[in-house]
Amino acid sequence: MAQVEEGSNNGEGPTPSKKMKMDADTPSAITEVLKKCDDYRLFQLIKFYWDRLEQAMEGGVEGLSLMLKDSDNFSGQEYQKITELAEKKNKADSSKLLLNLVMGKGSRARRVMWESFVKMRHGVPKLDKILKVIQELGSDPFGYMDIAHDLSELSSHLKDVQQ
């Protein structure tokens, strides 16, 4: 029988104390990036990552909607509608509804949503990946967004020229 070192949990991932440390350390950089974003920049981030966010949120739509309800950004009825869709195995529609509701609620809801993403990132791998990309781009992920937007317009123009 193999010996297990003290503090280990048989290689099943980080021990609770180590996980707490990771959760405390990792979000600080992305939190700083998000703090530097004004409301319009957060809006742009959502629009830029819309499709990826919809997919990523499927993995945590219930928890995210609960955080938005607890912060008074969603009503009980809105929360119930999202969770009902998710419980009916319709997570794609529930995440789409959640994102549309957040966009309609305004800047406070959008900021709470991003803060909630940071809190739940380790439980939702696709969400964690998006946050890592934003974090890696540093204090100016928007320069990248502008370049990507320009490239997409260029691609569209090239298709027009080819026809």
PDB file of C-alpha atoms in Angstrom:
ATOM      1  CA  MET A   1       0.000   0.000   0.000  1.00  0.00           C
ATOM      2  CA  ALA A   2       1.413   3.383  -0.979  1.00  0.00           C
ATOM      3  CA  GLN A   3       2.094   5.900   1.709  1.00  0.00           C
ATOM      4  CA  VAL A   4       0.366   9.222   1.522  1.00  0.00           C
ATOM      5  CA  GLU A   5       2.183  12.294   2.734  1.00  0.00           C
ATOM      6  CA  GLU A   6       0.581  14.391   5.410  1.00  0.00           C
ATOM      7  CA  GLY A   7      -1.639  17.062   3.870  1.00  0.00           C
ATOM      8  CA  SER A   8      -2.139  14.993   0.735  1.00  0.00           C
ATOM      9  CA  ASN A   9      -5.478  13.729  -0.499  1.00  0.00           C
ATOM     10  CA  ASN A  10      -4.274  10.802  -2.620  1.00  0.00           C
ATOM     11  CA  GLY A  11      -3.492  12.993  -5.642  1.00  0.00           C
ATOM     12  CA  GLU A  12      -7.100  13.974  -6.156  1.00  0.00           C
ATOM     13  CA  GLY A  13      -6.244  17.616  -6.597  1.00  0.00           C
ATOM     14  CA  PRO A  14      -5.126  20.289  -4.186  1.00  0.00           C
ATOM     15  CA  THR A  15      -5.861  19.886  -0.526  1.00  0.00           C
ATOM     16  CA  PRO A  16      -8.432  22.352   0.796  1.00  0.00           C
ATOM     17  CA  SER A  17      -5.736  24.585   2.260  1.00  0.00           C
ATOM     18  CA  LYS A  18      -3.792  24.622  -1.017  1.00  0.00           C
ATOM     19  CA  LYS A  19      -6.954  25.246  -3.032  1.00  0.00           C
ATOM     20  CA  MET A  20      -7.819  28.201  -0.814  1.00  0.00           C
ATOM     21  CA  LYS A  21      -4.357  29.608  -1.432  1.00  0.00           C
ATOM     22  CA  MET A  22      -4.748  29.228  -5.212  1.00  0.00           C
ATOM     23  CA  ASP A  23      -8.143  30.883  -5.133  1.00  0.00           C
ATOM     24  CA  ALA A  24      -6.708  33.767  -3.121  1.00  0.00           C
ATOM     25  CA  ASP A  25      -3.632  34.245  -5.329  1.00  0.00           C
ATOM     26  CA  THR A  26      -4.866  33.646  -8.856  1.00  0.00           C
ATOM     27  CA  PRO A  27      -7.791  36.071  -9.070  1.00  0.00           C
ATOM     28  CA  SER A  28      -5.775  39.110  -7.991  1.00  0.00           C
ATOM     29  CA  ALA A  29      -4.274  39.814 -11.434  1.00  0.00           C
ATOM     30  CA  ILE A  30      -7.565  39.435 -13.295  1.00  0.00           C
ATOM     31  CA  THR A  31      -9.329  41.386 -10.556  1.00  0.00           C
ATOM     32  CA  GLU A  32      -6.899  44.247 -11.122  1.00  0.00           C
ATOM     33  CA  VAL A  33      -7.505  44.157 -14.879  1.00  0.00           C
ATOM     34  CA  LEU A  34     -11.265  44.255 -14.311  1.00  0.00           C
ATOM     35  CA  LYS A  35     -10.967  47.085 -11.769  1.00  0.00           C
ATOM     36  CA  LYS A  36      -9.176  49.175 -14.406  1.00  0.00           C
ATOM     37  CA  CYS A  37     -12.088  48.671 -16.803  1.00  0.00           C
ATOM     38  CA  ASP A  38     -14.742  51.335 -16.912  1.00  0.00           C
ATOM     39  CA  ASP A  39     -18.334  50.297 -17.558  1.00  0.00           C
ATOM     40  CA  TYR A  40     -18.022  50.722 -21.322  1.00  0.00           C
ATOM     41  CA  ARG A  41     -14.910  48.489 -21.425  1.00  0.00           C
ATOM     42  CA  LEU A  42     -16.712  45.746 -19.479  1.00  0.00           C
ATOM     43  CA  PHE A  43     -19.560  46.040 -21.972  1.00  0.00           C
ATOM     44  CA  GLN A  44     -17.036  45.654 -24.813  1.00  0.00           C
ATOM     45  CA  LEU A  45     -15.481  42.602 -23.157  1.00  0.00           C
ATOM     46  CA  ILE A  46     -18.878  40.913 -22.986  1.00  0.00           C
ATOM     47  CA  LYS A  47     -19.642  41.701 -26.619  1.00  0.00           C
ATOM     48  CA  PHE A  48     -16.212  40.488 -27.747  1.00  0.00           C
ATOM     49  CA  TYR A  49     -16.412  37.214 -25.815  1.00  0.00           C
ATOM     50  CA  TRP A  50     -20.198  36.758 -26.200  1.00  0.00           C
ATOM     51  CA  ASP A  51     -20.215  33.324 -27.858  1.00  0.00           C
ATOM     52  CA  ARG A  52     -17.486  31.944 -25.628  1.00  0.00           C
ATOM     53  CA  LEU A  53     -19.179  33.336 -22.510  1.00  0.00           C
ATOM     54  CA  GLU A  54     -22.493  31.723 -23.461  1.00  0.00           C
ATOM     55  CA  GLN A  55     -20.776  28.351 -23.743  1.00  0.00           C
ATOM     56  CA  ALA A  56     -18.636  28.817 -20.637  1.00  0.00           C
ATOM     57  CA  MET A  57     -21.565  29.893 -18.481  1.00  0.00           C
ATOM     58  CA  GLU A  58     -23.398  26.649 -19.251  1.00  0.00           C
ATOM     59  CA  GLY A  59     -21.060  25.009 -16.742  1.00  0.00           C
ATOM     60  CA  GLY A  60     -22.044  27.323 -13.913  1.00  0.00           C
ATOM     61  CA  VAL A  61     -25.288  29.024 -14.876  1.00  0.00           C
ATOM     62  CA  GLU A  62     -27.100  28.079 -11.658  1.00  0.00           C
ATOM     63  CA  GLY A  63     -24.330  29.424  -9.410  1.00  0.00           C
ATOM     64  CA  LEU A  64     -23.881  32.559 -11.463  1.00  0.00           C
ATOM     65  CA  SER A  65     -27.588  33.337 -11.486  1.00  0.00           C
ATOM     66  CA  LEU A  66     -27.697  32.818  -7.723  1.00  0.00           C
ATOM     67  CA  MET A  67     -24.820  35.289  -7.234  1.00  0.00           C
ATOM     68  CA  LEU A  68     -26.645  37.836  -9.376  1.00  0.00           C
ATOM     69  CA  LYS A  69     -29.864  37.272  -7.403  1.00  0.00           C
ATOM     70  CA  ASP A  70     -28.039  37.558  -4.066  1.00  0.00           C
ATOM     71  CA  SER A  71     -26.525  40.860  -5.197  1.00  0.00           C
ATOM     72  CA  ASP A  72     -30.024  42.153  -6.081  1.00  0.00           C
ATOM     73  CA  ASN A  73     -29.309  42.227  -9.804  1.00  0.00           C
ATOM     74  CA  PHE A  74     -31.843  39.500 -10.597  1.00  0.00           C
ATOM     75  CA  SER A  75     -35.323  39.111  -9.218  1.00  0.00           C
ATOM     76  CA  GLY A  76     -36.481  35.820  -7.795  1.00  0.00           C
ATOM     77  CA  GLN A  77     -38.573  35.305 -10.908  1.00  0.00           C
ATOM     78  CA  GLU A  78     -35.600  35.846 -13.249  1.00  0.00           C
ATOM     79  CA  TYR A  79     -33.470  33.498 -11.159  1.00  0.00           C
ATOM     80  CA  GLN A  80     -36.226  30.869 -11.203  1.00  0.00           C
ATOM     81  CA  LYS A  81     -36.613  31.053 -14.992  1.00  0.00           C
ATOM     82  CA  ILE A  82     -32.858  30.553 -15.520  1.00  0.00           C
ATOM     83  CA  THR A  83     -32.647  27.626 -13.102  1.00  0.00           C
ATOM     84  CA  GLU A  84     -35.769  25.985 -14.566  1.00  0.00           C
ATOM     85  CA  LEU A  85     -34.195  26.055 -18.019  1.00  0.00           C
ATOM     86  CA  ALA A  86     -30.953  24.624 -16.641  1.00  0.00           C
ATOM     87  CA  GLU A  87     -32.782  21.860 -14.748  1.00  0.00           C
ATOM     88  CA  LYS A  88     -34.589  20.890 -17.956  1.00  0.00           C
ATOM     89  CA  LYS A  89     -31.174  20.179 -19.515  1.00  0.00           C
ATOM     90  CA  ASN A  90     -31.415  23.369 -21.525  1.00  0.00           C
ATOM     91  CA  LYS A  91     -28.253  25.032 -20.248  1.00  0.00           C
ATOM     92  CA  ALA A  92     -27.516  26.708 -23.572  1.00  0.00           C
ATOM     93  CA  ASP A  93     -30.801  28.622 -23.436  1.00  0.00           C
ATOM     94  CA  SER A  94     -30.376  29.355 -19.724  1.00  0.00           C
ATOM     95  CA  SER A  95     -26.916  30.862 -20.238  1.00  0.00           C
ATOM     96  CA  LYS A  96     -28.174  32.853 -23.211  1.00  0.00           C
ATOM     97  CA  LEU A  97     -31.069  34.191 -21.113  1.00  0.00           C
ATOM     98  CA  LEU A  98     -28.706  35.028 -18.242  1.00  0.00           C
ATOM     99  CA  LEU A  99     -26.348  36.952 -20.513  1.00  0.00           C
ATOM    100  CA  ASN A 100     -29.194  38.845 -22.172  1.00  0.00           C
ATOM    101  CA  LEU A 101     -30.694  39.745 -18.784  1.00  0.00           C
ATOM    102  CA  VAL A 102     -27.330  40.999 -17.529  1.00  0.00           C
ATOM    103  CA  MET A 103     -26.866  43.142 -20.624  1.00  0.00           C
ATOM    104  CA  GLY A 104     -30.320  44.628 -20.120  1.00  0.00           C
ATOM    105  CA  LYS A 105     -29.744  45.345 -16.431  1.00  0.00           C
ATOM    106  CA  GLY A 106     -26.891  47.752 -16.915  1.00  0.00           C
ATOM    107  CA  SER A 107     -23.343  48.361 -15.802  1.00  0.00           C
ATOM    108  CA  ARG A 108     -23.703  47.249 -12.171  1.00  0.00           C
ATOM    109  CA  ALA A 109     -24.995  43.816 -13.203  1.00  0.00           C
ATOM    110  CA  ARG A 110     -22.213  43.465 -15.772  1.00  0.00           C
ATOM    111  CA  ARG A 111     -19.567  44.278 -13.162  1.00  0.00           C
ATOM    112  CA  VAL A 112     -21.094  41.834 -10.656  1.00  0.00           C
ATOM    113  CA  MET A 113     -21.145  39.182 -13.381  1.00  0.00           C
ATOM    114  CA  TRP A 114     -17.402  39.618 -14.057  1.00  0.00           C
ATOM    115  CA  GLU A 115     -16.652  39.589 -10.325  1.00  0.00           C
ATOM    116  CA  SER A 116     -18.699  36.394 -10.048  1.00  0.00           C
ATOM    117  CA  PHE A 117     -16.730  34.853 -12.915  1.00  0.00           C
ATOM    118  CA  VAL A 118     -13.540  35.415 -10.908  1.00  0.00           C
ATOM    119  CA  LYS A 119     -15.073  33.769  -7.832  1.00  0.00           C
ATOM    120  CA  MET A 120     -16.263  30.681  -9.701  1.00  0.00           C
ATOM    121  CA  ARG A 121     -13.521  30.350 -12.312  1.00  0.00           C
ATOM    122  CA  HIS A 122     -11.893  27.218 -10.889  1.00  0.00           C
ATOM    123  CA  GLY A 123     -15.137  25.264 -11.051  1.00  0.00           C
ATOM    124  CA  VAL A 124     -15.860  26.203 -14.668  1.00  0.00           C
ATOM    125  CA  PRO A 125     -12.866  25.379 -16.927  1.00  0.00           C
ATOM    126  CA  LYS A 126     -14.112  27.273 -20.010  1.00  0.00           C
ATOM    127  CA  LEU A 127     -14.694  30.365 -17.917  1.00  0.00           C
ATOM    128  CA  ASP A 128     -11.271  30.027 -16.344  1.00  0.00           C
ATOM    129  CA  LYS A 129      -9.738  29.880 -19.830  1.00  0.00           C
ATOM    130  CA  ILE A 130     -11.432  33.133 -20.896  1.00  0.00           C
ATOM    131  CA  LEU A 131     -10.257  34.888 -17.729  1.00  0.00           C
ATOM    132  CA  LYS A 132      -6.709  33.599 -18.272  1.00  0.00           C
ATOM    133  CA  VAL A 133      -6.686  35.035 -21.798  1.00  0.00           C
ATOM    134  CA  ILE A 134      -7.871  38.414 -20.511  1.00  0.00           C
ATOM    135  CA  GLN A 135      -5.298  38.252 -17.718  1.00  0.00           C
ATOM    136  CA  GLU A 136      -2.474  37.360 -20.135  1.00  0.00           C
ATOM    137  CA  LEU A 137      -3.359  40.315 -22.328  1.00  0.00           C
ATOM    138  CA  GLY A 138      -2.684  42.434 -19.260  1.00  0.00           C
ATOM    139  CA  SER A 139      -3.910  45.916 -18.678  1.00  0.00           C
ATOM    140  CA  ASP A 140      -4.876  46.433 -22.303  1.00  0.00           C
ATOM    141  CA  PRO A 141      -6.901  43.512 -23.623  1.00  0.00           C
ATOM    142  CA  PHE A 142      -8.738  46.125 -25.662  1.00  0.00           C
ATOM    143  CA  GLY A 143      -5.836  46.690 -28.034  1.00  0.00           C
ATOM    144  CA  TYR A 144      -6.138  43.013 -28.890  1.00  0.00           C
ATOM    145  CA  MET A 145      -9.912  43.347 -29.257  1.00  0.00           C
ATOM    146  CA  ASP A 146      -9.470  46.263 -31.654  1.00  0.00           C
ATOM    147  CA  ILE A 147      -6.975  44.289 -33.750  1.00  0.00           C
ATOM    148  CA  ALA A 148      -9.272  41.244 -33.828  1.00  0.00           C
ATOM    149  CA  HIS A 149     -12.198  43.449 -34.866  1.00  0.00           C
ATOM    150  CA  ASP A 150     -10.132  45.063 -37.627  1.00  0.00           C
ATOM    151  CA  LEU A 151      -9.014  41.634 -38.877  1.00  0.00           C
ATOM    152  CA  SER A 152     -12.594  40.417 -39.004  1.00  0.00           C
ATOM    153  CA  GLU A 153     -13.573  43.491 -41.052  1.00  0.00           C
ATOM    154  CA  LEU A 154     -10.572  42.907 -43.337  1.00  0.00           C
ATOM    155  CA  SER A 155     -11.610  39.282 -43.819  1.00  0.00           C
ATOM    156  CA  SER A 156     -15.109  40.436 -44.744  1.00  0.00           C
ATOM    157  CA  HIS A 157     -13.729  42.918 -47.284  1.00  0.00           C
ATOM    158  CA  LEU A 158     -11.464  40.264 -48.806  1.00  0.00           C
ATOM    159  CA  LYS A 159     -14.441  37.936 -49.271  1.00  0.00           C
ATOM    160  CA  ASP A 160     -16.290  40.752 -51.041  1.00  0.00           C
ATOM    161  CA  VAL A 161     -13.319  41.326 -53.349  1.00  0.00           C
ATOM    162  CA  GLN A 162     -13.096  37.630 -54.209  1.00  0.00           C
ATOM    163  CA  GLN A 163     -16.706  37.528 -55.386  1.00  0.00           C
TER     164      GLN A 163
END
